[in-house]
Every structure is written in structure tokens, then in C-alpha cells.
């Protein structure tokens, strides 16, 4: 019986300490065992900083900063439907809403031999910005996040998922991978697919095809 009371008392203290003071206001600075985010090192406006060699706390924006409200060119030229969904392969990577397709929807993307390299290059930029952290710059699934232990990041070079399936994973996410459909527009999603095709192809390219580039130092 004694133990029952001791446990009862401990439980009561625990419940009151966790739930009892919620919503109360305190005048004094709270004691924080785990720091909240409002408690952090920062530089106030006009404050000096010895972190930078010029001693200034206020910095210029870093190179290639995108000003708020600027529409990147790719979004500006994409149709106004660029985030819309319908049942076409172009919009959701599937035929009849269930059969995964493969290949690029060349007609809708208005791809030609001339604009294809720029399209693939656009894919590289979007891939490196959004995907390489997990999937790695070369797509081999060994990005920096994976090296910190996020399990199950897939090697996109050996992936046999059809293009439409990859497109679907970009839009809707899967498992530990979140959905990118809200932040990467239609054209850019397909640009990533085109770049993934190029990455896969580059792994299988015959040596003499890449020898010149390799010797010139452009292939790293
Ligand atoms: C937070 C880490 C993370 C990011 C960022 C990320 N992925 Fe993934 N991705 C994963 C994980 C984990 C899986 C495995 C999901 C599962 O099935 O559990 C995956 C799976 C995939 C697959 C499925 C491959 C297959 O063979 O089944 C594709 C395709 C893919 N990712 C493409 C991308 C693209 C393109 C981007 C950028 C737009 C991206 N991922 C960004 C973690 C990530």
C-alpha cells in the first residue's frame, strides 16, 4: 500500500508539472533546460560582428539570391496551368489515371533538338537544388542527408521505376520523401526527369564518347 501512495504521489507531481502550468504567464525569464528557438545567437540591426573580416554585421545578399516576388524564367514561360492536374500523361505521369507511362511528353513540352540541352540543364539546376541533398549530386542515393542516417534513400541511377512513376513520386512523395508538387512546376518536374535520364545514360556511356570531355577536365 505504501508503494501505491508513493507512485501515486510521483504521478500527481508529474502530471501537475507537465500540464499544471500551461498557459500561465510569468514575469521572470523562464529556466529552459532545452533552449527554444527564440533564444539564439543573432546579430541585431547595426550591430558589429567579429565573425566577418570587415567587422560588419549587416551583409549583402549572397550571389544569385532570388528577390522575393521574382518569377524565375521557367515559371514565367510555363503555362498558367503549370501546377494544374488533369488525367493526361503530361500532368500526372500516368495514362487513364493508373498506367505509368515512360518517356518525355515531347509535344506538350515543345522539345526540339535545339532546346533539349537547355531543358536538361534546367533539370540539373532544379535537381541539384531540391533533390541532391538526399539523392546525391550524381543521383546515387548517397547525398549528405542520407549520410546522416535517413534510411532508404533510393539510388536513382539504378532505379527501374518508369519515368511516369518518377514523376509521380516527385509530385506526391513517397515514404520518407515529401511531395514536391507544390513547389516544382510541371515543366521543371519533367526537366528533372530528362536530367535523370541523362544521368542514367552517362553511367552507361562508352568511354570514347566522354574521353575528350574527361581529358579536358569538364567531367568530374
Ligand atoms: C528528404 C530526402 C529526399 C529528398 C529531398 C528527395 N528524395 Fe526522393 N526519395 C527519398 C527517399 C527516402 C525515397 C524512398 C521512398 C520510399 O519508398 O520509402 C525516395 C524515392 C524517390 C524516387 C523513387 C525511386 C524508385 O526507384 O522507386 C524517386 C524517383 C525520387 N525519390 C526522386 C526524387 C527527386 C526528383 C527529388 C527532388 C525533386 C527527390 N527525390 C528529393 C528521399 C528524398
XYZ file of C-alpha atoms and ligand atoms in Angstrom:
263
model
C 0.000 0.000 0.000
C 2.866 2.360 0.834
C 4.310 1.896 -2.663
C 0.950 2.663 -4.146
C 0.915 6.056 -2.407
C 4.498 6.839 -3.376
C 3.782 6.033 -7.025
C 0.501 7.956 -6.824
C 2.310 10.996 -5.438
C 5.016 10.831 -8.088
C 2.429 10.555 -10.835
C 0.495 13.508 -9.414
C 3.681 15.629 -9.328
C 4.482 14.567 -12.903
C 1.014 15.401 -14.217
C 0.959 18.798 -12.462
C 4.476 19.668 -13.600
C 3.729 18.817 -17.222
C 0.174 20.006 -17.526
C -0.449 22.210 -14.497
C 1.160 25.492 -15.512
C 0.334 25.538 -19.169
C -0.945 28.901 -20.317
C 0.242 30.743 -17.190
C 2.197 33.935 -17.672
C 5.478 34.528 -15.876
C 7.343 37.796 -15.420
C 10.790 36.307 -14.965
C 12.890 34.747 -17.679
C 11.957 31.079 -17.709
C 14.565 28.478 -16.918
C 14.949 26.446 -20.055
C 16.509 23.054 -19.954
C 16.171 22.744 -23.721
C 16.613 26.095 -25.465
C 13.735 27.371 -27.608
C 14.380 28.892 -30.984
C 13.805 32.466 -29.802
C 16.870 32.031 -27.616
C 19.707 32.007 -30.124
C 22.813 33.808 -31.265
C 21.917 36.567 -33.645
C 23.132 39.925 -34.848
C 20.823 42.863 -34.179
C 20.443 45.609 -36.801
C 23.528 47.856 -36.950
C 25.466 45.564 -34.638
C 29.116 44.780 -35.393
C 30.308 41.238 -35.804
C 33.810 39.904 -35.466
C 32.830 36.820 -37.456
C 33.372 38.647 -40.766
C 36.750 40.150 -41.655
C 35.253 43.589 -42.368
C 33.584 43.637 -38.933
C 30.150 44.486 -40.345
C 27.148 42.601 -39.030
C 24.853 43.578 -41.931
C 25.718 41.636 -45.095
C 24.996 41.971 -48.771
C 22.738 39.230 -50.148
C 24.794 36.273 -51.371
C 25.353 35.845 -55.090
C 22.369 34.545 -57.073
C 19.893 35.435 -54.335
C 16.402 35.487 -55.853
C 14.490 38.617 -54.831
C 11.107 37.988 -53.246
C 8.330 38.053 -55.814
C 10.623 37.458 -58.802
C 9.295 34.777 -61.109
C 12.106 32.573 -62.387
C 12.065 32.486 -66.194
C 10.995 28.842 -66.319
C 7.876 29.581 -64.285
C 7.144 32.730 -66.224
C 7.080 30.862 -69.556
C 5.242 27.818 -68.278
C 1.530 27.900 -68.986
C -0.766 29.324 -66.329
C -1.796 25.708 -65.774
C 1.682 24.807 -64.619
C 0.556 23.413 -61.277
C -2.756 22.028 -62.504
C -3.708 18.387 -62.692
C -5.709 16.549 -65.268
C -5.684 12.974 -66.423
C -3.063 13.360 -69.125
C 0.401 11.803 -69.010
C 1.859 15.314 -69.145
C 0.069 16.276 -65.941
C 0.370 13.175 -63.791
C 2.780 10.726 -65.403
C 0.003 8.182 -65.970
C -2.394 7.170 -68.658
C -6.031 6.762 -67.621
C -5.015 7.728 -64.101
C -3.414 4.364 -63.405
C -0.953 3.119 -66.032
C 2.528 4.568 -65.507
C 3.985 5.881 -68.725
C 7.548 6.325 -69.827
C 9.457 8.892 -71.877
C 9.090 12.660 -72.010
C 5.854 14.281 -73.240
C 7.807 15.923 -76.059
C 4.863 17.605 -77.743
C 3.489 19.338 -74.657
C 6.959 20.390 -73.553
C 7.645 21.677 -77.080
C 11.030 19.978 -77.039
C 13.259 20.178 -80.067
C 16.811 19.091 -80.685
C 17.878 22.707 -80.209
C 16.203 23.381 -76.872
C 16.778 19.930 -75.336
C 20.267 20.667 -73.901
C 18.960 23.800 -72.142
C 15.994 21.771 -70.836
C 18.290 19.087 -69.404
C 20.458 21.782 -67.902
C 17.402 23.318 -66.245
C 16.704 19.842 -64.819
C 20.203 19.744 -63.416
C 19.703 23.061 -61.607
C 16.335 22.012 -60.147
C 17.625 18.545 -59.230
C 20.741 19.889 -57.526
C 18.684 22.411 -55.578
C 15.873 20.108 -54.439
C 16.977 16.506 -54.637
C 20.748 16.168 -54.397
C 20.753 16.707 -50.622
C 19.271 13.240 -50.261
C 19.854 11.504 -53.593
C 23.391 12.885 -54.142
C 24.714 15.104 -56.939
C 25.164 12.074 -59.170
C 21.797 10.592 -58.116
C 23.406 7.565 -56.482
C 21.375 7.903 -53.267
C 24.350 8.983 -51.159
C 23.540 12.639 -50.540
C 24.577 14.415 -47.384
C 21.214 13.775 -45.670
C 21.495 10.063 -46.381
C 24.976 10.098 -44.864
C 23.395 11.433 -41.649
C 21.232 8.346 -41.495
C 17.917 8.992 -43.315
C 17.156 5.407 -44.211
C 16.118 4.045 -47.582
C 17.170 6.878 -49.924
C 16.972 5.294 -53.338
C 19.733 5.217 -55.953
C 18.124 6.957 -58.922
C 20.777 5.723 -61.354
C 19.823 2.081 -60.916
C 16.119 2.845 -60.343
C 13.923 0.985 -62.775
C 10.807 2.961 -61.996
C 9.356 4.237 -65.298
C 9.563 7.980 -65.950
C 5.879 8.441 -65.160
C 6.416 6.752 -61.786
C 9.352 9.014 -61.004
C 7.219 11.980 -61.990
C 4.510 10.750 -59.632
C 6.997 10.413 -56.745
C 8.177 14.000 -57.371
C 4.585 15.284 -57.272
C 3.198 13.206 -54.413
C 6.247 11.985 -52.484
C 6.607 8.505 -51.030
C 7.725 7.099 -47.667
C 10.351 9.414 -46.158
C 10.347 11.655 -49.218
C 7.981 14.597 -49.095
C 5.887 15.788 -52.040
C 7.397 18.437 -54.310
C 4.285 19.055 -56.430
C 3.583 22.362 -54.731
C 6.997 23.861 -55.291
C 8.241 22.406 -58.567
C 6.075 23.242 -61.559
C 5.148 20.922 -64.413
C 7.957 21.859 -66.773
C 10.602 21.665 -64.090
C 9.394 18.230 -62.948
C 9.851 16.926 -66.495
C 13.182 18.745 -66.726
C 14.295 16.700 -63.700
C 13.127 13.507 -65.431
C 15.130 14.484 -68.533
C 18.176 15.130 -66.357
C 17.736 11.774 -64.576
C 17.673 10.089 -67.995
C 20.901 11.912 -68.842
C 22.473 10.836 -65.533
C 21.471 7.219 -66.121
C 22.738 7.363 -69.674
C 26.018 8.959 -68.632
C 26.715 5.980 -66.382
C 26.497 3.688 -69.358
C 28.201 5.950 -71.893
C 31.037 4.302 -73.812
C 34.464 5.638 -72.855
C 35.328 7.175 -76.225
C 32.155 9.289 -76.093
C 33.249 11.011 -72.896
C 37.012 10.758 -73.285
C 37.506 14.246 -74.738
C 35.366 15.891 -72.083
C 37.119 13.887 -69.381
C 40.556 14.862 -70.598
C 39.508 18.488 -70.908
C 38.613 18.295 -67.214
C 34.953 19.141 -67.683
C 33.769 15.768 -66.397
C 34.339 15.483 -62.699
C 14.487 14.136 -47.679
C 15.241 13.375 -48.603
C 14.769 13.339 -50.039
C 14.659 14.375 -50.933
C 14.970 15.845 -50.705
C 14.226 13.797 -52.166
N 14.057 12.448 -52.020
Fe 13.486 11.157 -53.455
N 13.418 9.653 -52.104
C 13.793 9.757 -50.795
C 13.527 8.511 -50.113
C 13.811 8.206 -48.654
C 12.952 7.646 -51.082
C 12.420 6.243 -50.860
C 10.940 6.382 -50.530
C 10.273 5.091 -50.116
O 9.837 4.365 -50.997
O 10.225 4.861 -48.918
C 12.909 8.405 -52.319
C 12.436 7.904 -53.515
C 12.498 8.553 -54.723
C 12.120 8.004 -56.010
C 11.608 6.586 -56.262
C 12.676 5.777 -56.952
C 12.322 4.304 -57.117
O 13.062 3.626 -57.856
O 11.353 3.834 -56.515
C 12.332 8.968 -56.952
C 12.121 8.869 -58.450
C 12.838 10.142 -56.251
N 12.928 9.854 -54.904
C 13.156 11.315 -56.871
C 13.423 12.489 -56.178
C 13.513 13.786 -56.815
C 13.434 14.023 -58.314
C 13.714 14.687 -55.815
C 13.809 16.196 -55.940
C 12.670 16.850 -56.505
C 13.785 13.951 -54.563
N 13.591 12.625 -54.820
C 14.016 14.521 -53.329
C 14.345 10.867 -50.193
C 14.368 12.133 -50.735
